[in-house]
PDB file of C-alpha atoms and ligand atoms in Angstrom:
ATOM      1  CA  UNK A   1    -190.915  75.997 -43.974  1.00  0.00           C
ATOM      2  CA  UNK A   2    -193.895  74.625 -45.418  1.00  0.00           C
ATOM      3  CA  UNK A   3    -197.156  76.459 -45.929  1.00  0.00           C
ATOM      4  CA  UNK A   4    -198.907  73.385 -47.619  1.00  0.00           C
ATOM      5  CA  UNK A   5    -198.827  72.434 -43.417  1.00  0.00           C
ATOM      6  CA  UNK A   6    -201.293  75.165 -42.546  1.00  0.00           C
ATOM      7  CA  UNK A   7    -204.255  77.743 -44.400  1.00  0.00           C
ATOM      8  CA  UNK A   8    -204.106  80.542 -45.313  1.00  0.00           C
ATOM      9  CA  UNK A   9    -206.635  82.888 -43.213  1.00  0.00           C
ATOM     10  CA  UNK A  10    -208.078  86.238 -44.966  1.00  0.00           C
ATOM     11  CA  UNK A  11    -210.155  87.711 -41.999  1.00  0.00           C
ATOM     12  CA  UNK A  12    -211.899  91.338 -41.841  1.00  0.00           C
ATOM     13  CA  UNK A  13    -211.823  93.406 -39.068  1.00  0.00           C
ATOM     14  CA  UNK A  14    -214.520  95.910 -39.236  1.00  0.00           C
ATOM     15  CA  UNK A  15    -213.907  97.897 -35.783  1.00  0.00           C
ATOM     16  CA  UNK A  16    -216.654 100.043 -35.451  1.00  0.00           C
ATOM     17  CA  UNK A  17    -218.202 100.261 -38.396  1.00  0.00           C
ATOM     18  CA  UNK A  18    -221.474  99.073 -40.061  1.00  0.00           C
ATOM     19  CA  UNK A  19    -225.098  98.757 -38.830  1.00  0.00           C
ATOM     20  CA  UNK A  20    -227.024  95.189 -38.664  1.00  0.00           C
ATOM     21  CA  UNK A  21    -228.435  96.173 -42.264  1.00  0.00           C
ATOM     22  CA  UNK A  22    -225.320  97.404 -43.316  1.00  0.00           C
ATOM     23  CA  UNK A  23    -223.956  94.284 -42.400  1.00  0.00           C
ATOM     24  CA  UNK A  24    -226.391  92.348 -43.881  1.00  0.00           C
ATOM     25  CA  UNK A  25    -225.578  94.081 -46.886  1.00  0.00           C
ATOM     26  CA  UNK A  26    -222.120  93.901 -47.192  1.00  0.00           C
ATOM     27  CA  UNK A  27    -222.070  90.038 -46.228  1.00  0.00           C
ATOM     28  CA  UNK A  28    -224.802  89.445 -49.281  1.00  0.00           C
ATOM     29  CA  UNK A  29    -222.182  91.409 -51.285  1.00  0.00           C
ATOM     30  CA  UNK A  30    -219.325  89.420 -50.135  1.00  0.00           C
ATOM     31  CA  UNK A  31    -220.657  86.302 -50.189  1.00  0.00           C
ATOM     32  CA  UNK A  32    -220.458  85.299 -54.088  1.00  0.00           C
ATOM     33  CA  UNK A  33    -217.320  87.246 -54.668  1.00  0.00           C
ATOM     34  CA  UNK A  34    -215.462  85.074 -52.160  1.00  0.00           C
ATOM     35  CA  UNK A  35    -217.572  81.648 -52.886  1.00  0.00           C
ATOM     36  CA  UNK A  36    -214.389  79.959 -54.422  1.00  0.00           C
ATOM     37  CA  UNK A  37    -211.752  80.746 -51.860  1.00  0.00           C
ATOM     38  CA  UNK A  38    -209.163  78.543 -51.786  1.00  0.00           C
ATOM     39  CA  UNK A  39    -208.625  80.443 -47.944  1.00  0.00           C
ATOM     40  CA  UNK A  40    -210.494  80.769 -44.740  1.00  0.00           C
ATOM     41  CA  UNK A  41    -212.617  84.114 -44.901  1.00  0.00           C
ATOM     42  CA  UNK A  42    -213.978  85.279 -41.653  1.00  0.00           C
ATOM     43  CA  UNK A  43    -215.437  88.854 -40.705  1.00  0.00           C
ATOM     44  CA  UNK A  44    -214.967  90.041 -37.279  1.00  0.00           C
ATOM     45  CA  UNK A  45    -217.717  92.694 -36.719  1.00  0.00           C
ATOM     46  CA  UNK A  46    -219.478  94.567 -33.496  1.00  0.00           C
ATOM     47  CA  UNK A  47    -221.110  92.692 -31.415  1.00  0.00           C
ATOM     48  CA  UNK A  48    -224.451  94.337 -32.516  1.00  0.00           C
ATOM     49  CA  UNK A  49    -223.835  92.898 -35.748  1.00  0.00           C
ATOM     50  CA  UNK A  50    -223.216  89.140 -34.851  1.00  0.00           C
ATOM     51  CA  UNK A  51    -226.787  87.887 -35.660  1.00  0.00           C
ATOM     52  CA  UNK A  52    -227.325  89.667 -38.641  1.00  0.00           C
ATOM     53  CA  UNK A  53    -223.729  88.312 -39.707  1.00  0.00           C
ATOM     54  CA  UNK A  54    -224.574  85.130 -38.825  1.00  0.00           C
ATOM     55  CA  UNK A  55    -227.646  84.987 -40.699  1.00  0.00           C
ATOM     56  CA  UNK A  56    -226.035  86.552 -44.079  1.00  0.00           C
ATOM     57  CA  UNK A  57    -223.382  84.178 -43.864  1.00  0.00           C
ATOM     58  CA  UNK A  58    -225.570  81.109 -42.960  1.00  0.00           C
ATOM     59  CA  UNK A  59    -224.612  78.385 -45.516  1.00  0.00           C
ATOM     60  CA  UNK A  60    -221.555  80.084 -47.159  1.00  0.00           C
ATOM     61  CA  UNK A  61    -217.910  80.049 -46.897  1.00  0.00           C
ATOM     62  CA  UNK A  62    -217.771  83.103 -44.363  1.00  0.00           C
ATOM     63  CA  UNK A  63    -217.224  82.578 -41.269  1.00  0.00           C
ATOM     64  CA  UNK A  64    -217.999  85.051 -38.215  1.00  0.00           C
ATOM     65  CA  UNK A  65    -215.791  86.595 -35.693  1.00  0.00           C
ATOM     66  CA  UNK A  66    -216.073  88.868 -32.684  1.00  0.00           C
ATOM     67  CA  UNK A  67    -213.209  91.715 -31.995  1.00  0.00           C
ATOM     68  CA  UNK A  68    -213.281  91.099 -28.289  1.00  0.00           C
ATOM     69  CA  UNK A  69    -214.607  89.269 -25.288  1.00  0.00           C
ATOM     70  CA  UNK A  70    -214.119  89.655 -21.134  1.00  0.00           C
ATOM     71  CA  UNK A  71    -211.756  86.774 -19.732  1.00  0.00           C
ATOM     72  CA  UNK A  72    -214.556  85.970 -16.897  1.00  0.00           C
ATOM     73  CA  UNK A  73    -217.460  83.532 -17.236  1.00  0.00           C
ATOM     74  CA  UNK A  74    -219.964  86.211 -16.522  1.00  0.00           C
ATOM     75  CA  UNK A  75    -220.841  89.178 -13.327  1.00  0.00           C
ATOM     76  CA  UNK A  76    -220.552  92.517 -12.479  1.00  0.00           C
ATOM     77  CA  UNK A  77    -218.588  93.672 -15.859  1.00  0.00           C
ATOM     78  CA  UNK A  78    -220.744  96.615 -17.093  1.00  0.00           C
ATOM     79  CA  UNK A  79    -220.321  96.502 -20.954  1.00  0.00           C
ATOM     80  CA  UNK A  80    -218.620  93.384 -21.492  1.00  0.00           C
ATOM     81  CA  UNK A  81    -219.553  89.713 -23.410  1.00  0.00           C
ATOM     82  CA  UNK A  82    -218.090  86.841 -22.377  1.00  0.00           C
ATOM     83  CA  UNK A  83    -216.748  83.790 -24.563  1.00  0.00           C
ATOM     84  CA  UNK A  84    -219.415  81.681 -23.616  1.00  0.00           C
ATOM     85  CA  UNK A  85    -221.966  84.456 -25.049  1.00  0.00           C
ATOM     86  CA  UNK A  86    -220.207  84.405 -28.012  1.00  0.00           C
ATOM     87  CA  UNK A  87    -220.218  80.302 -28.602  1.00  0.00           C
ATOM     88  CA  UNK A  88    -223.722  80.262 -27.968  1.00  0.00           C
ATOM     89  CA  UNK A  89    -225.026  82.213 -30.809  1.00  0.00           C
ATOM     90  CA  UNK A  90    -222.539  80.598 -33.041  1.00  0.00           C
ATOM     91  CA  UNK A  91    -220.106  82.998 -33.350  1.00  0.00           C
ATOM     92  CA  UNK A  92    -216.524  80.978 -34.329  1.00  0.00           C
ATOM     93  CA  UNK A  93    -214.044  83.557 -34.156  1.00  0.00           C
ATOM     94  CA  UNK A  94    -212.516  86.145 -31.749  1.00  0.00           C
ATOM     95  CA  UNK A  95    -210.196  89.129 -32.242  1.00  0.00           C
ATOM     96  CA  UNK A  96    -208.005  89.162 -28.653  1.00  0.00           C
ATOM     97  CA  UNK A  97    -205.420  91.818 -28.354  1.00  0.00           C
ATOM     98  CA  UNK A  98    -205.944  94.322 -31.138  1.00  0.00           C
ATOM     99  CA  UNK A  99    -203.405  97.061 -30.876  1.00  0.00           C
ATOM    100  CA  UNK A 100    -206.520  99.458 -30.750  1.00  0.00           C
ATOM    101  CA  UNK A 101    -208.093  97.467 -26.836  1.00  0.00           C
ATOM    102  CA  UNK A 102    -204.100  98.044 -26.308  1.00  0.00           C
ATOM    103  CA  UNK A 103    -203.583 101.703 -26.789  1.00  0.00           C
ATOM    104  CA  UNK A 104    -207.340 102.613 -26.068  1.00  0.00           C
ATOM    105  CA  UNK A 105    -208.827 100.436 -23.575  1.00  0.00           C
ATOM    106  CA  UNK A 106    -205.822  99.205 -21.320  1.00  0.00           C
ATOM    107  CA  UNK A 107    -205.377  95.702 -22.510  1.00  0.00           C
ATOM    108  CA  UNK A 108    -202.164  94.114 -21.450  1.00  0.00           C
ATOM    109  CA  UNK A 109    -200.067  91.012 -22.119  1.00  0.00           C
ATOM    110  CA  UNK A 110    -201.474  89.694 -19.069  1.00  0.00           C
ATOM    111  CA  UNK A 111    -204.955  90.484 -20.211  1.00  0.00           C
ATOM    112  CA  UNK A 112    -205.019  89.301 -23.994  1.00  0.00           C
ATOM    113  CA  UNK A 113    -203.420  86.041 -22.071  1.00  0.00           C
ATOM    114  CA  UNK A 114    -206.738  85.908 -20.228  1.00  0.00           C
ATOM    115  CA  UNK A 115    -209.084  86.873 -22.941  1.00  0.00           C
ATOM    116  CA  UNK A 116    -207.212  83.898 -25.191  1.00  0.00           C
ATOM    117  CA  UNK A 117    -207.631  81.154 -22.645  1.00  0.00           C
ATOM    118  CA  UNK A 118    -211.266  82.117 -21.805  1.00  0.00           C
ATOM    119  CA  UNK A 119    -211.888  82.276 -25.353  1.00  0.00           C
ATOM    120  CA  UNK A 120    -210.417  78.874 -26.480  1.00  0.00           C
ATOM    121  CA  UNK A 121    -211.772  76.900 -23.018  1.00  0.00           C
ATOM    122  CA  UNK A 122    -215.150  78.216 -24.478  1.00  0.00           C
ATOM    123  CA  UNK A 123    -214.265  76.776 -27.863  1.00  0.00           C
ATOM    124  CA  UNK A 124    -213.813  80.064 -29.826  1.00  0.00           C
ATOM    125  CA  UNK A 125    -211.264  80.223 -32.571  1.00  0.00           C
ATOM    126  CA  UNK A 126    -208.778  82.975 -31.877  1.00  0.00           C
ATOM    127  CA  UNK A 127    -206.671  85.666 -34.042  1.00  0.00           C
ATOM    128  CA  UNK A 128    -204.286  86.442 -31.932  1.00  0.00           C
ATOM    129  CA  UNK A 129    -202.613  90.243 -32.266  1.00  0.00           C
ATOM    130  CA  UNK A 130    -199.682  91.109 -31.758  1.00  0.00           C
ATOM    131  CA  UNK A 131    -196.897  94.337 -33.151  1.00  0.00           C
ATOM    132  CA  UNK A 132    -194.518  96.952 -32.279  1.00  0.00           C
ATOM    133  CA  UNK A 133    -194.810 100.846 -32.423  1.00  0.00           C
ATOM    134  CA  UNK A 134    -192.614 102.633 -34.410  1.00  0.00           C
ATOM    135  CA  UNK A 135    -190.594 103.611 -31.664  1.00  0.00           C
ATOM    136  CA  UNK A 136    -189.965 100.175 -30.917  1.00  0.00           C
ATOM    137  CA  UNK A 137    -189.209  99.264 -34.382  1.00  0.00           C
ATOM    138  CA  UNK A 138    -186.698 102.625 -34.230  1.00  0.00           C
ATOM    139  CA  UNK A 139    -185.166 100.975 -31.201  1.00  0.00           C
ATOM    140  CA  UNK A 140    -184.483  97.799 -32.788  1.00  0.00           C
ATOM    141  CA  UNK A 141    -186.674  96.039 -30.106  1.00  0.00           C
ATOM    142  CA  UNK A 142    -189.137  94.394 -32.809  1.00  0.00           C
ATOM    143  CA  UNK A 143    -188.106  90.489 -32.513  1.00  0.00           C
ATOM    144  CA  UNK A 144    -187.573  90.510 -28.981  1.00  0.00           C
ATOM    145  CA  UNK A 145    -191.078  92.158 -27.937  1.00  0.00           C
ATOM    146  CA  UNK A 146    -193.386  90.522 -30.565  1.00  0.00           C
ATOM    147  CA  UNK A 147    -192.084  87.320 -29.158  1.00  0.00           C
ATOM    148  CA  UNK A 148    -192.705  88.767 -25.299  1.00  0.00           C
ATOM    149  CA  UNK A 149    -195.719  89.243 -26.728  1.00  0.00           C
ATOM    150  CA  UNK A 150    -196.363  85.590 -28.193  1.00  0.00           C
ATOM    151  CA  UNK A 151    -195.171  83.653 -25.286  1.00  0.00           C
ATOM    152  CA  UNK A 152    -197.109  85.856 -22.522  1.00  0.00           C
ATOM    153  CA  UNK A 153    -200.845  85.597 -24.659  1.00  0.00           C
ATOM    154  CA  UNK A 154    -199.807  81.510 -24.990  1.00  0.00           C
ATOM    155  CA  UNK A 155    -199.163  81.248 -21.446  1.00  0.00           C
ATOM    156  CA  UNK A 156    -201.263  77.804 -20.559  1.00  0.00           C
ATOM    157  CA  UNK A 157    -202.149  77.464 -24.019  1.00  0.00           C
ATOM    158  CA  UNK A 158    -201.961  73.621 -25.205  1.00  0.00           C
ATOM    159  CA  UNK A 159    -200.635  72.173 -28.044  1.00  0.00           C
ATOM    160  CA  UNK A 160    -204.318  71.059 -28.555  1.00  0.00           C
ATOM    161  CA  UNK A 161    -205.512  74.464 -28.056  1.00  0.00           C
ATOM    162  CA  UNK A 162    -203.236  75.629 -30.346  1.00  0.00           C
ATOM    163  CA  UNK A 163    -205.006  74.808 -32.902  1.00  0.00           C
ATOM    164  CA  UNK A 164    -207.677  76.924 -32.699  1.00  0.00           C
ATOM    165  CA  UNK A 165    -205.183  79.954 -32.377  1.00  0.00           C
ATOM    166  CA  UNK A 166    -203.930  82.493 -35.282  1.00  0.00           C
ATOM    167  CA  UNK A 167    -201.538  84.955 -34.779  1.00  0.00           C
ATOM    168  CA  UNK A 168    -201.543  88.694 -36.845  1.00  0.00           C
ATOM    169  CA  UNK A 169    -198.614  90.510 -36.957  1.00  0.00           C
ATOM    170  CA  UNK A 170    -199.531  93.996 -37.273  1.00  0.00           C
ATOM    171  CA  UNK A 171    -197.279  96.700 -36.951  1.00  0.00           C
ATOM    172  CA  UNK A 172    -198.935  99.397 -34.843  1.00  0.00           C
ATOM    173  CA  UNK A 173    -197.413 102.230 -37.032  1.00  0.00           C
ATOM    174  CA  UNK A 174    -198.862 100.221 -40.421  1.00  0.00           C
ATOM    175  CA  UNK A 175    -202.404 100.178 -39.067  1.00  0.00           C
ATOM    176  CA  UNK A 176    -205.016 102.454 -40.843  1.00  0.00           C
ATOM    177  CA  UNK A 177    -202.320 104.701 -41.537  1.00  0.00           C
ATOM    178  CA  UNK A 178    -201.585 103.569 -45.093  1.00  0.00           C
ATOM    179  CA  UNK A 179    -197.569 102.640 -44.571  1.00  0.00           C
ATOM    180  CA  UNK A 180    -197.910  98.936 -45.089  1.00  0.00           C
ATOM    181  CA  UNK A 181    -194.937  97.058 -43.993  1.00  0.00           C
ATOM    182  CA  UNK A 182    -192.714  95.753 -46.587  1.00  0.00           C
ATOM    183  CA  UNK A 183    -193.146  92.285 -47.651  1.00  0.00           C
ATOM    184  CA  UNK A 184    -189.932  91.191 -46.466  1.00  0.00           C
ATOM    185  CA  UNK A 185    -190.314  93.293 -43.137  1.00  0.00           C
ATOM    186  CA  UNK A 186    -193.586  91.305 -42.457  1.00  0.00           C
ATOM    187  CA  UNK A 187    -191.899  87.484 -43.295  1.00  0.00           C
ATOM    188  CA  UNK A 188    -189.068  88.817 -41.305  1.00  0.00           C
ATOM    189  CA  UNK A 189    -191.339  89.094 -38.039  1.00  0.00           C
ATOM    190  CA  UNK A 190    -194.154  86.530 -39.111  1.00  0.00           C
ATOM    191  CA  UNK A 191    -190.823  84.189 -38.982  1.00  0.00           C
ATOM    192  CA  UNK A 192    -189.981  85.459 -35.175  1.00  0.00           C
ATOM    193  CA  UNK A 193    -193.729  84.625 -34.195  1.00  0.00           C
ATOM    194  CA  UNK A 194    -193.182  80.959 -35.697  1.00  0.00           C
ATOM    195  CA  UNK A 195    -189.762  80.375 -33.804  1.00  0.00           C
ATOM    196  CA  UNK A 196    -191.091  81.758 -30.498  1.00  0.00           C
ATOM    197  CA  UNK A 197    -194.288  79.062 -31.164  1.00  0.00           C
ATOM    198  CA  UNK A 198    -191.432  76.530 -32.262  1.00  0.00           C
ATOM    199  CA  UNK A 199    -189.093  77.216 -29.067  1.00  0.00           C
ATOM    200  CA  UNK A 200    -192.772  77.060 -26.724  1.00  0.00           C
ATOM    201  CA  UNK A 201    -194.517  73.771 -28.748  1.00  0.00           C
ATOM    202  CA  UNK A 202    -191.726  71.964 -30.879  1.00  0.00           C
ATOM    203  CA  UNK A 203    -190.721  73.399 -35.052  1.00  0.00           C
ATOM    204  CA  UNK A 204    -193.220  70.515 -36.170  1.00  0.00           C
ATOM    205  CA  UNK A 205    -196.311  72.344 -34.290  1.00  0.00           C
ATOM    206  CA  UNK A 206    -194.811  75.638 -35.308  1.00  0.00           C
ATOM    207  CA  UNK A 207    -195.307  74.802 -39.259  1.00  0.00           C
ATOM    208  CA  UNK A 208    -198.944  74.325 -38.613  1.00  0.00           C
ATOM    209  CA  UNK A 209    -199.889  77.532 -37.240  1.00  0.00           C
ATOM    210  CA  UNK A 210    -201.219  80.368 -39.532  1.00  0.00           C
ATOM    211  CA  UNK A 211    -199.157  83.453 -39.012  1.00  0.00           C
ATOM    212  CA  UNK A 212    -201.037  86.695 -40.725  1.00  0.00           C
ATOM    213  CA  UNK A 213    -199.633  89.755 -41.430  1.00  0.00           C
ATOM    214  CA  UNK A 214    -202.039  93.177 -40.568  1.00  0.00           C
ATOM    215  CA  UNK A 215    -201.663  96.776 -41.554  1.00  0.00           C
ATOM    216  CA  UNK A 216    -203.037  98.629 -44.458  1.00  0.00           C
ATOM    217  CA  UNK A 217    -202.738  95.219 -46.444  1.00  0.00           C
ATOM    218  CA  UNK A 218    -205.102  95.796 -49.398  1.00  0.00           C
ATOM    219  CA  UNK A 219    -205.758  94.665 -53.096  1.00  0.00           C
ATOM    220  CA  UNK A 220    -202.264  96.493 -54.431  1.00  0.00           C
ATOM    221  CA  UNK A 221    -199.808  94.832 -51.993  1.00  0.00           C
ATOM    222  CA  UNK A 222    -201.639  91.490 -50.902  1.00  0.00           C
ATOM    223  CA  UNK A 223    -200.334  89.769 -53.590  1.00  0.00           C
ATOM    224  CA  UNK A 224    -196.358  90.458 -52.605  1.00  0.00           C
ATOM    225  CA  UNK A 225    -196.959  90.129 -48.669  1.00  0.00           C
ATOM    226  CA  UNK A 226    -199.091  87.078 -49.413  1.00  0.00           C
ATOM    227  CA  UNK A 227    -196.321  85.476 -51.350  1.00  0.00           C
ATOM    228  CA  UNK A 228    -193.708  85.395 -47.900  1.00  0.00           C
ATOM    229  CA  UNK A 229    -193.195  82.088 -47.128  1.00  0.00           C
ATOM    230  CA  UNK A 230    -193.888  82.892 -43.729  1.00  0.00           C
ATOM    231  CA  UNK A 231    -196.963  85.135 -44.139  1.00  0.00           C
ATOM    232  CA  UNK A 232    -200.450  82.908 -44.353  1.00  0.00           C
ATOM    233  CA  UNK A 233    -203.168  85.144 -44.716  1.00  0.00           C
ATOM    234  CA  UNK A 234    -203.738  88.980 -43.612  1.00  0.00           C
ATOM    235  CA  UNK A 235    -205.809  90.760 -41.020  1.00  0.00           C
ATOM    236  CA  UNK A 236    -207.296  93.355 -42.976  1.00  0.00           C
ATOM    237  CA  UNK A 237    -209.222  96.480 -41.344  1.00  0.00           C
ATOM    238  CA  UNK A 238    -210.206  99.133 -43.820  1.00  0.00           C
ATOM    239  CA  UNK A 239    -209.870  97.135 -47.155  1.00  0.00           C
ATOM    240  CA  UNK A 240    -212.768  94.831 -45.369  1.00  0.00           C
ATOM    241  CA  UNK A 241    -215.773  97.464 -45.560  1.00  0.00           C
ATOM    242  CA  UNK A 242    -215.421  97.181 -49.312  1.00  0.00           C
ATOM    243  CA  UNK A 243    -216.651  93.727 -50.729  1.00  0.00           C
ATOM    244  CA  UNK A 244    -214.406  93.746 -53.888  1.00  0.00           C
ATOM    245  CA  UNK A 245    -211.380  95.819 -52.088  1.00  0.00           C
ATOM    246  CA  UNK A 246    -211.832  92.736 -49.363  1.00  0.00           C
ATOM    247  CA  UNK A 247    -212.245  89.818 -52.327  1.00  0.00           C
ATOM    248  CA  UNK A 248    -209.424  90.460 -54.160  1.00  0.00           C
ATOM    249  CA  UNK A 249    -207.614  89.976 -51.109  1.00  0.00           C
ATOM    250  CA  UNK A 250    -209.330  86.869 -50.623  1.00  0.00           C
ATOM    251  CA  UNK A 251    -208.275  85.787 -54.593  1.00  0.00           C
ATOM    252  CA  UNK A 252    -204.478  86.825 -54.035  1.00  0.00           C
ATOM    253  CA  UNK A 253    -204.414  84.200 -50.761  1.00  0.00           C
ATOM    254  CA  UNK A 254    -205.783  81.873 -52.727  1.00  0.00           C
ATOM    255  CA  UNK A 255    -203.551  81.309 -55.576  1.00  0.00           C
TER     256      UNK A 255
HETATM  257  C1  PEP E 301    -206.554  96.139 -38.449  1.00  0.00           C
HETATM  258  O1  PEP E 301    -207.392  96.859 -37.942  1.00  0.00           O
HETATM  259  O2  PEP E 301    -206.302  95.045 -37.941  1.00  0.00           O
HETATM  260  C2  PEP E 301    -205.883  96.584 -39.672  1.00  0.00           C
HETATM  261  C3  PEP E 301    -204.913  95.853 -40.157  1.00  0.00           C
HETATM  262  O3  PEP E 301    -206.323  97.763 -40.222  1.00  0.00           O
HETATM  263  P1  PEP E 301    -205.909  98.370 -41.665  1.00  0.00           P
HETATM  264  O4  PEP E 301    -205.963  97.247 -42.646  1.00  0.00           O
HETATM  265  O5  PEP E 301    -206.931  99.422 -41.935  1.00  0.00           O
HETATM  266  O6  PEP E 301    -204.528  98.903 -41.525  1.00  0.00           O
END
């Protein structure tokens, strides 16, 4: 166990929230607060938003992320934004496999599989969701389906493309519902996720990958969760819309 072997990723996930001026706005706020990261700092915002994003955060340390794309190259997929789409205007992140496109919008195992190799074979970086409902957790099935779900989204991932992957654990029944896993909950799983990627790519590939932990993480509790040796950074969804709420995060991964 060695986190010196991989960063620490603070990334925002803004759902469906903000405007192009808002976001304009909020980057211009976040931007100086977050200047001296010792962490990655990405927002992941709607797709409306990318080019104002990418504007605001031209020349900074924030980096910009989508919260979706389609697994195809491009056709008859009313709605939808392919990888390629994404890499093009400069976008460097992608959100695959939110528990949110799970419960809401039928993604599957199989699905987030194919949204993660579309995104990577376009050269997207990817944060990689995966977590349990409480009724799982109730039934004691935690380890054994967060890893289901880690070795089915990896499927014909390489070692190479690896690299460009982050996984979030996030608890389903922590998400925007203010229960926050405990810290030692979250290593507990976090350290699951880095076996399963040690038992598909070898331990030594395994202590490189950034493992975050997601769900109602915020400035009171990042500084416990962020101090798991096996937690490297947090996907954070409401404590993002507020630039200091979201920086202090940022200052707790970085110490
Ligand atoms: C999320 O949406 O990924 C998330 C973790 O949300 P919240 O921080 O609001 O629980």
């Amino acid at each position: 166990m060695n986190k010196q072997k991989r960063q620490a990723v603070i990334a925002g996930n803004w759902k469906m929230n903000k405007t192009p001026a808002e976001t304009t706005a909020l980057i211009n706020e976040i931007k100086p607060l977050v200047a001296n990261a010792d962490c990655g700092v990405v927002v992941c915002v709607p797709f409306v938003d990318l080019h104002a994003a990418l504007d605001a955060a031209k020349g900074s340390n924030v980096k910009v992320g989508a919260q979706n794309c389609h697994f195809e190259k491009s056709g008859a997929f009313t709605g939808e934004i392919s990888a390629d789409m994404l890499k093009e205007m400069g976008v460097e992140y992608v959100i695959i496999g939110h528990s949110e496109r799970r419960t809401y919008f039928g993604e599957t195992d199989v699905t987030v599989n194919k949204r993660t190799l579309a995104a990577l074979n376009s050269g997207l970086k990817v944060i990689l969701c995966v977590g349990e409902y409480l009724e799982q957790r109730e039934q004691g099935v935690t380890a054994e389906l967060v890893s289901m779900q880690t070795k089915i989204a990896l499927m014909g991932v390489t070692a190479e493309q690896l690299k460009n992957v982050i996984i979030a654990y996030e608890p389903v029944w922590a998400i925007g519902t203010g229960k926050t896993a405990t810290a030692e909950q979250a290593n507990e799983v976090n350290a699951v996720i880095r076996a399963t990627v040690a038992e598909l790519y070898g331990a030594d590939v395994a202590e490189t990958v950034t493992v975050q932990y997601g769900g109602s993480m915020k400035a009171s509790n990042a500084d416990e969760l962020l101090a798991q040796p096996d937690v490297d950074g947090g996907l954070i969804g409401g404590a993002s819309l507020v630039a200091e709420d979201f920086a202090a995060i940022v200052k707790a991964a970085s110490k």
